[in-house]
Amino acid sequence: MVQFSYRRTRYYLLPCSDGDSLLAFDAGWPCSPLEYARGVKAAGHGFDRIKWAIVSHFHLDHAGLVRDFQDAGIRCLLFENQGDGIEGMERLVLRSHKEYRPILRDRFLSLRTDESRAFLSSIGIAGEVIRTPGHSDDSVSLVTDAREALIGDLYPLPQVMDDDEASLGSWAAIRALGARHIFPSHAEPFELA
Ligand SMILES: [Zn+2]
C-alpha cells in the first residue's frame, strides 16, 4: 500500500493481484484531478492504473473526484450505508465550484459490506470493508488481513466521547478484525495498542 497527500488529506492506493491495477481509497477534492494525479505519480504510480475506488464517506475531501474517476473508467463502489450523503456534498461543492459535474449514480458498483471480502478477494486484495459510523453515518473502513485499517475520518480513540456509541462501536469492530496499523485521512498512521 502507498499513500500521498495534498491539501491536508491522505489518499491510499492498494495494489491488486495482477500487479498492475490499483484500488484507490478515497477520491480527492472536487475539481482537483491534476493535483490528485500528481500525488499518484509521486507515490510511484500512474493514474491510469487505478481501476477501482472505495470512498470512506461522501464528504468533499474524500469523494470530490468520484465523477472524474467514473469518466476515467474507474469502477467506484457504493456500500449499503452510503449514498444518502451525496446530495448534501454536491450542494456544498457547487457553491464554490461552478464547473463541478455531478456523480453518475447508476455507474456505481453497489455492494453490501458483507460481500466486500469476496469482492476484494476477486481483485487480489485480502481484507474487508466494514461500516464504521461515528464521523458520519455513511463511513466505512477497509481492514486488510495485514492488520491495516484505513479509517477515513473516524475520530481517534482518545478524542471519542464516552457517550459516542457509534464511534466506540466502530473501534470495537476494527479491533475485532485484528487491525493494528491505523491509517487515518488527516493524521499520521499510528499503532493500535
Ligand atoms: Zn476528511
PDB file of C-alpha atoms and ligand atoms in Angstrom:
ATOM      1  CA  MET A   1       0.000   0.000   0.000  1.00  0.00           C
ATOM      2  CA  VAL A   2       1.223   3.512  -0.774  1.00  0.00           C
ATOM      3  CA  GLN A   3      -0.083   6.893   0.264  1.00  0.00           C
ATOM      4  CA  PHE A   4       0.160  10.510  -0.753  1.00  0.00           C
ATOM      5  CA  SER A   5      -1.460  13.685   0.404  1.00  0.00           C
ATOM      6  CA  TYR A   6      -2.491  17.094  -0.799  1.00  0.00           C
ATOM      7  CA  ARG A   7      -4.459  19.865   0.873  1.00  0.00           C
ATOM      8  CA  ARG A   8      -4.037  18.098   4.227  1.00  0.00           C
ATOM      9  CA  THR A   9      -5.803  14.880   3.211  1.00  0.00           C
ATOM     10  CA  ARG A  10      -4.159  11.497   2.769  1.00  0.00           C
ATOM     11  CA  TYR A  11      -5.089   9.118  -0.018  1.00  0.00           C
ATOM     12  CA  TYR A  12      -4.210   5.452  -0.221  1.00  0.00           C
ATOM     13  CA  LEU A  13      -3.569   3.096  -3.131  1.00  0.00           C
ATOM     14  CA  LEU A  14      -3.667  -0.680  -2.772  1.00  0.00           C
ATOM     15  CA  PRO A  15      -2.113  -2.935  -5.399  1.00  0.00           C
ATOM     16  CA  CYS A  16      -4.324  -5.626  -6.925  1.00  0.00           C
ATOM     17  CA  SER A  17      -3.073  -9.136  -7.579  1.00  0.00           C
ATOM     18  CA  ASP A  18      -2.481  -8.633 -11.302  1.00  0.00           C
ATOM     19  CA  GLY A  19       0.443  -6.434 -10.287  1.00  0.00           C
ATOM     20  CA  ASP A  20      -0.786  -3.627 -12.476  1.00  0.00           C
ATOM     21  CA  SER A  21      -4.160  -2.389 -11.228  1.00  0.00           C
ATOM     22  CA  LEU A  22      -4.754  -0.298  -8.137  1.00  0.00           C
ATOM     23  CA  LEU A  23      -7.641   0.258  -5.803  1.00  0.00           C
ATOM     24  CA  ALA A  24      -7.916   3.830  -4.531  1.00  0.00           C
ATOM     25  CA  PHE A  25      -9.174   4.500  -1.029  1.00  0.00           C
ATOM     26  CA  ASP A  26     -10.848   7.914  -1.208  1.00  0.00           C
ATOM     27  CA  ALA A  27     -11.184  10.065  -4.248  1.00  0.00           C
ATOM     28  CA  GLY A  28      -9.715  13.532  -3.848  1.00  0.00           C
ATOM     29  CA  TRP A  29     -11.039  17.071  -3.590  1.00  0.00           C
ATOM     30  CA  PRO A  30     -13.535  18.423  -6.130  1.00  0.00           C
ATOM     31  CA  CYS A  31     -12.096  19.719  -9.394  1.00  0.00           C
ATOM     32  CA  SER A  32      -8.546  18.708  -8.491  1.00  0.00           C
ATOM     33  CA  PRO A  33      -7.776  15.877 -10.935  1.00  0.00           C
ATOM     34  CA  LEU A  34      -4.297  17.167 -11.728  1.00  0.00           C
ATOM     35  CA  GLU A  35      -3.299  17.513  -8.089  1.00  0.00           C
ATOM     36  CA  TYR A  36      -4.592  14.023  -7.360  1.00  0.00           C
ATOM     37  CA  ALA A  37      -2.761  12.569 -10.376  1.00  0.00           C
ATOM     38  CA  ARG A  38       0.435  14.346  -9.300  1.00  0.00           C
ATOM     39  CA  GLY A  39       0.103  12.653  -5.910  1.00  0.00           C
ATOM     40  CA  VAL A  40      -0.363   9.254  -7.524  1.00  0.00           C
ATOM     41  CA  LYS A  41       2.760   9.877  -9.588  1.00  0.00           C
ATOM     42  CA  ALA A  42       4.760  10.974  -6.537  1.00  0.00           C
ATOM     43  CA  ALA A  43       3.710   7.690  -4.930  1.00  0.00           C
ATOM     44  CA  GLY A  44       5.301   5.864  -7.846  1.00  0.00           C
ATOM     45  CA  HIS A  45       2.257   5.018  -9.923  1.00  0.00           C
ATOM     46  CA  GLY A  46       0.208   6.289 -12.838  1.00  0.00           C
ATOM     47  CA  PHE A  47      -3.387   7.467 -12.518  1.00  0.00           C
ATOM     48  CA  ASP A  48      -4.400   5.147 -15.355  1.00  0.00           C
ATOM     49  CA  ARG A  49      -3.528   2.139 -13.227  1.00  0.00           C
ATOM     50  CA  ILE A  50      -6.408   2.867 -10.858  1.00  0.00           C
ATOM     51  CA  LYS A  51      -9.255   0.504 -11.722  1.00  0.00           C
ATOM     52  CA  TRP A  52     -11.322   0.566  -8.517  1.00  0.00           C
ATOM     53  CA  ALA A  53     -12.212   3.070  -5.831  1.00  0.00           C
ATOM     54  CA  ILE A  54     -13.742   2.937  -2.382  1.00  0.00           C
ATOM     55  CA  VAL A  55     -14.852   6.151  -0.712  1.00  0.00           C
ATOM     56  CA  SER A  56     -14.669   6.251   3.096  1.00  0.00           C
ATOM     57  CA  HIS A  57     -17.626   8.654   3.146  1.00  0.00           C
ATOM     58  CA  PHE A  58     -19.178  11.313   0.964  1.00  0.00           C
ATOM     59  CA  HIS A  59     -17.509  14.484   2.173  1.00  0.00           C
ATOM     60  CA  LEU A  60     -15.842  16.716  -0.359  1.00  0.00           C
ATOM     61  CA  ASP A  61     -12.254  15.915   0.573  1.00  0.00           C
ATOM     62  CA  HIS A  62     -12.933  12.180   0.186  1.00  0.00           C
ATOM     63  CA  ALA A  63     -15.333  11.876  -2.728  1.00  0.00           C
ATOM     64  CA  GLY A  64     -14.754  15.085  -4.693  1.00  0.00           C
ATOM     65  CA  LEU A  65     -13.341  13.339  -7.751  1.00  0.00           C
ATOM     66  CA  VAL A  66     -15.776  10.418  -7.989  1.00  0.00           C
ATOM     67  CA  ARG A  67     -17.235  11.782 -11.241  1.00  0.00           C
ATOM     68  CA  ASP A  68     -13.755  12.265 -12.685  1.00  0.00           C
ATOM     69  CA  PHE A  69     -12.950   8.704 -11.660  1.00  0.00           C
ATOM     70  CA  GLN A  70     -16.118   7.482 -13.353  1.00  0.00           C
ATOM     71  CA  ASP A  71     -15.257   9.394 -16.528  1.00  0.00           C
ATOM     72  CA  ALA A  72     -11.834   7.724 -16.474  1.00  0.00           C
ATOM     73  CA  GLY A  73     -13.455   4.282 -16.357  1.00  0.00           C
ATOM     74  CA  ILE A  74     -12.675   3.632 -12.695  1.00  0.00           C
ATOM     75  CA  ARG A  75     -15.327   1.488 -11.012  1.00  0.00           C
ATOM     76  CA  CYS A  76     -16.423   3.252  -7.837  1.00  0.00           C
ATOM     77  CA  LEU A  77     -18.036   1.132  -5.147  1.00  0.00           C
ATOM     78  CA  LEU A  78     -21.064   2.175  -3.112  1.00  0.00           C
ATOM     79  CA  PHE A  79     -21.930   0.332   0.091  1.00  0.00           C
ATOM     80  CA  GLU A  80     -25.349  -0.136   1.649  1.00  0.00           C
ATOM     81  CA  ASN A  81     -24.939   2.688   4.164  1.00  0.00           C
ATOM     82  CA  GLN A  82     -23.650   5.131   1.546  1.00  0.00           C
ATOM     83  CA  GLY A  83     -25.458   7.264  -0.997  1.00  0.00           C
ATOM     84  CA  ASP A  84     -27.537   9.500   1.261  1.00  0.00           C
ATOM     85  CA  GLY A  85     -24.647  11.904   1.726  1.00  0.00           C
ATOM     86  CA  ILE A  86     -24.043  12.560  -1.971  1.00  0.00           C
ATOM     87  CA  GLU A  87     -26.705  15.235  -2.446  1.00  0.00           C
ATOM     88  CA  GLY A  88     -25.550  17.302   0.515  1.00  0.00           C
ATOM     89  CA  MET A  89     -21.931  17.051  -0.549  1.00  0.00           C
ATOM     90  CA  GLU A  90     -22.683  18.127  -4.102  1.00  0.00           C
ATOM     91  CA  ARG A  91     -24.792  21.096  -2.965  1.00  0.00           C
ATOM     92  CA  LEU A  92     -21.817  22.276  -0.933  1.00  0.00           C
ATOM     93  CA  VAL A  93     -19.335  21.677  -3.753  1.00  0.00           C
ATOM     94  CA  LEU A  94     -21.425  23.628  -6.273  1.00  0.00           C
ATOM     95  CA  ARG A  95     -21.304  26.736  -4.095  1.00  0.00           C
ATOM     96  CA  SER A  96     -17.607  27.115  -4.727  1.00  0.00           C
ATOM     97  CA  HIS A  97     -17.082  25.092  -7.930  1.00  0.00           C
ATOM     98  CA  LYS A  98     -19.490  26.049 -10.697  1.00  0.00           C
ATOM     99  CA  GLU A  99     -17.720  23.691 -13.089  1.00  0.00           C
ATOM    100  CA  TYR A 100     -18.361  20.637 -10.872  1.00  0.00           C
ATOM    101  CA  ARG A 101     -20.225  17.831 -12.618  1.00  0.00           C
ATOM    102  CA  PRO A 102     -22.417  15.511 -10.534  1.00  0.00           C
ATOM    103  CA  ILE A 103     -21.667  11.908  -9.753  1.00  0.00           C
ATOM    104  CA  LEU A 104     -23.408   9.378 -12.015  1.00  0.00           C
ATOM    105  CA  ARG A 105     -25.414   7.330  -9.534  1.00  0.00           C
ATOM    106  CA  ASP A 106     -26.103   4.484 -11.948  1.00  0.00           C
ATOM    107  CA  ARG A 107     -22.386   3.956 -12.552  1.00  0.00           C
ATOM    108  CA  PHE A 108     -21.654   2.791  -9.025  1.00  0.00           C
ATOM    109  CA  LEU A 109     -20.901  -0.808  -8.324  1.00  0.00           C
ATOM    110  CA  SER A 110     -23.318  -1.310  -5.425  1.00  0.00           C
ATOM    111  CA  LEU A 111     -22.093  -3.774  -2.870  1.00  0.00           C
ATOM    112  CA  ARG A 112     -23.013  -4.813   0.635  1.00  0.00           C
ATOM    113  CA  THR A 113     -20.201  -4.662   3.166  1.00  0.00           C
ATOM    114  CA  ASP A 114     -20.748  -8.360   3.895  1.00  0.00           C
ATOM    115  CA  GLU A 115     -19.942  -9.034   0.230  1.00  0.00           C
ATOM    116  CA  SER A 116     -16.774  -6.940   0.346  1.00  0.00           C
ATOM    117  CA  ARG A 117     -14.362  -9.728   1.305  1.00  0.00           C
ATOM    118  CA  ALA A 118     -15.376 -11.832  -1.677  1.00  0.00           C
ATOM    119  CA  PHE A 119     -15.197  -8.845  -3.983  1.00  0.00           C
ATOM    120  CA  LEU A 120     -11.790  -7.717  -2.734  1.00  0.00           C
ATOM    121  CA  SER A 121     -10.520 -11.265  -2.982  1.00  0.00           C
ATOM    122  CA  SER A 122     -11.608 -11.347  -6.642  1.00  0.00           C
ATOM    123  CA  ILE A 123      -9.251  -8.439  -7.380  1.00  0.00           C
ATOM    124  CA  GLY A 124      -6.486  -9.844  -5.220  1.00  0.00           C
ATOM    125  CA  ILE A 125      -6.836  -7.832  -2.017  1.00  0.00           C
ATOM    126  CA  ALA A 126      -7.157  -9.753   1.242  1.00  0.00           C
ATOM    127  CA  GLY A 127      -9.416  -7.852   3.603  1.00  0.00           C
ATOM    128  CA  GLU A 128     -12.881  -6.453   4.078  1.00  0.00           C
ATOM    129  CA  VAL A 129     -14.898  -3.288   4.308  1.00  0.00           C
ATOM    130  CA  ILE A 130     -16.958  -2.619   7.417  1.00  0.00           C
ATOM    131  CA  ARG A 131     -19.382   0.115   8.356  1.00  0.00           C
ATOM    132  CA  THR A 132     -17.722   2.463  10.835  1.00  0.00           C
ATOM    133  CA  PRO A 133     -20.223   5.206  11.714  1.00  0.00           C
ATOM    134  CA  GLY A 134     -19.249   7.980  14.105  1.00  0.00           C
ATOM    135  CA  HIS A 135     -17.875  10.813  11.990  1.00  0.00           C
ATOM    136  CA  SER A 136     -20.763  10.202   9.575  1.00  0.00           C
ATOM    137  CA  ASP A 137     -23.395   7.504   9.065  1.00  0.00           C
ATOM    138  CA  ASP A 138     -22.038   6.705   5.611  1.00  0.00           C
ATOM    139  CA  SER A 139     -18.486   5.993   6.832  1.00  0.00           C
ATOM    140  CA  VAL A 140     -16.740   2.725   6.044  1.00  0.00           C
ATOM    141  CA  SER A 141     -13.263   1.422   6.831  1.00  0.00           C
ATOM    142  CA  LEU A 142     -11.105  -1.004   4.899  1.00  0.00           C
ATOM    143  CA  VAL A 143      -9.365  -3.566   7.103  1.00  0.00           C
ATOM    144  CA  THR A 144      -6.766  -5.764   5.439  1.00  0.00           C
ATOM    145  CA  ASP A 145      -5.550  -9.158   6.545  1.00  0.00           C
ATOM    146  CA  ALA A 146      -2.143  -7.483   7.032  1.00  0.00           C
ATOM    147  CA  ARG A 147      -3.765  -5.812  10.076  1.00  0.00           C
ATOM    148  CA  GLU A 148      -4.018  -2.428   8.426  1.00  0.00           C
ATOM    149  CA  ALA A 149      -7.130  -0.299   8.844  1.00  0.00           C
ATOM    150  CA  LEU A 150      -7.916   2.649   6.578  1.00  0.00           C
ATOM    151  CA  ILE A 151     -10.400   4.564   8.694  1.00  0.00           C
ATOM    152  CA  GLY A 152     -11.194   7.771   6.826  1.00  0.00           C
ATOM    153  CA  ASP A 153     -12.307  10.398   9.347  1.00  0.00           C
ATOM    154  CA  LEU A 154     -13.269   8.110  12.221  1.00  0.00           C
ATOM    155  CA  TYR A 155     -12.204  10.038  15.347  1.00  0.00           C
ATOM    156  CA  PRO A 156      -9.051   8.718  17.018  1.00  0.00           C
ATOM    157  CA  LEU A 157      -9.986   6.856  20.187  1.00  0.00           C
ATOM    158  CA  PRO A 158      -8.587   9.440  22.641  1.00  0.00           C
ATOM    159  CA  GLN A 159     -10.922  12.016  21.073  1.00  0.00           C
ATOM    160  CA  VAL A 160     -14.051   9.856  21.265  1.00  0.00           C
ATOM    161  CA  MET A 161     -16.551  10.955  23.911  1.00  0.00           C
ATOM    162  CA  ASP A 162     -17.771   8.317  26.367  1.00  0.00           C
ATOM    163  CA  ASP A 163     -21.332   8.598  25.056  1.00  0.00           C
ATOM    164  CA  ASP A 164     -20.383   8.385  21.369  1.00  0.00           C
ATOM    165  CA  GLU A 165     -21.598   4.832  20.967  1.00  0.00           C
ATOM    166  CA  ALA A 166     -21.306   4.864  17.178  1.00  0.00           C
ATOM    167  CA  SER A 167     -17.585   5.671  17.207  1.00  0.00           C
ATOM    168  CA  LEU A 168     -16.871   3.312  20.100  1.00  0.00           C
ATOM    169  CA  GLY A 169     -18.682   0.528  18.267  1.00  0.00           C
ATOM    170  CA  SER A 170     -16.691   1.257  15.121  1.00  0.00           C
ATOM    171  CA  TRP A 171     -13.398   0.984  17.007  1.00  0.00           C
ATOM    172  CA  ALA A 172     -14.555  -2.256  18.594  1.00  0.00           C
ATOM    173  CA  ALA A 173     -15.320  -3.653  15.132  1.00  0.00           C
ATOM    174  CA  ILE A 174     -11.915  -2.585  13.814  1.00  0.00           C
ATOM    175  CA  ARG A 175     -10.208  -4.191  16.789  1.00  0.00           C
ATOM    176  CA  ALA A 176     -12.272  -7.376  16.427  1.00  0.00           C
ATOM    177  CA  LEU A 177     -10.852  -7.794  12.918  1.00  0.00           C
ATOM    178  CA  GLY A 178      -7.341  -7.723  14.361  1.00  0.00           C
ATOM    179  CA  ALA A 179      -6.267  -4.346  12.971  1.00  0.00           C
ATOM    180  CA  ARG A 180      -3.099  -2.887  14.468  1.00  0.00           C
ATOM    181  CA  HIS A 181      -1.775  -0.369  11.947  1.00  0.00           C
ATOM    182  CA  ILE A 182      -4.208   2.522  11.619  1.00  0.00           C
ATOM    183  CA  PHE A 183      -4.210   4.876   8.648  1.00  0.00           C
ATOM    184  CA  PRO A 184      -6.353   7.995   9.153  1.00  0.00           C
ATOM    185  CA  SER A 185      -7.113  10.507   6.421  1.00  0.00           C
ATOM    186  CA  HIS A 186      -5.914  13.576   8.290  1.00  0.00           C
ATOM    187  CA  ALA A 187      -3.164  12.374  10.620  1.00  0.00           C
ATOM    188  CA  GLU A 188      -0.033  10.257  10.736  1.00  0.00           C
ATOM    189  CA  PRO A 189      -0.551   6.490  10.786  1.00  0.00           C
ATOM    190  CA  PHE A 190      -0.412   5.028  14.281  1.00  0.00           C
ATOM    191  CA  GLU A 191      -0.386   1.681  16.048  1.00  0.00           C
ATOM    192  CA  LEU A 192      -3.395   0.477  17.983  1.00  0.00           C
ATOM    193  CA  ALA A 193      -2.388  -0.540  21.491  1.00  0.00           C
TER     194      ALA A 193
HETATM  195 ZN    ZN B   1     -11.961  14.451   5.811  1.00  0.00          ZN
END
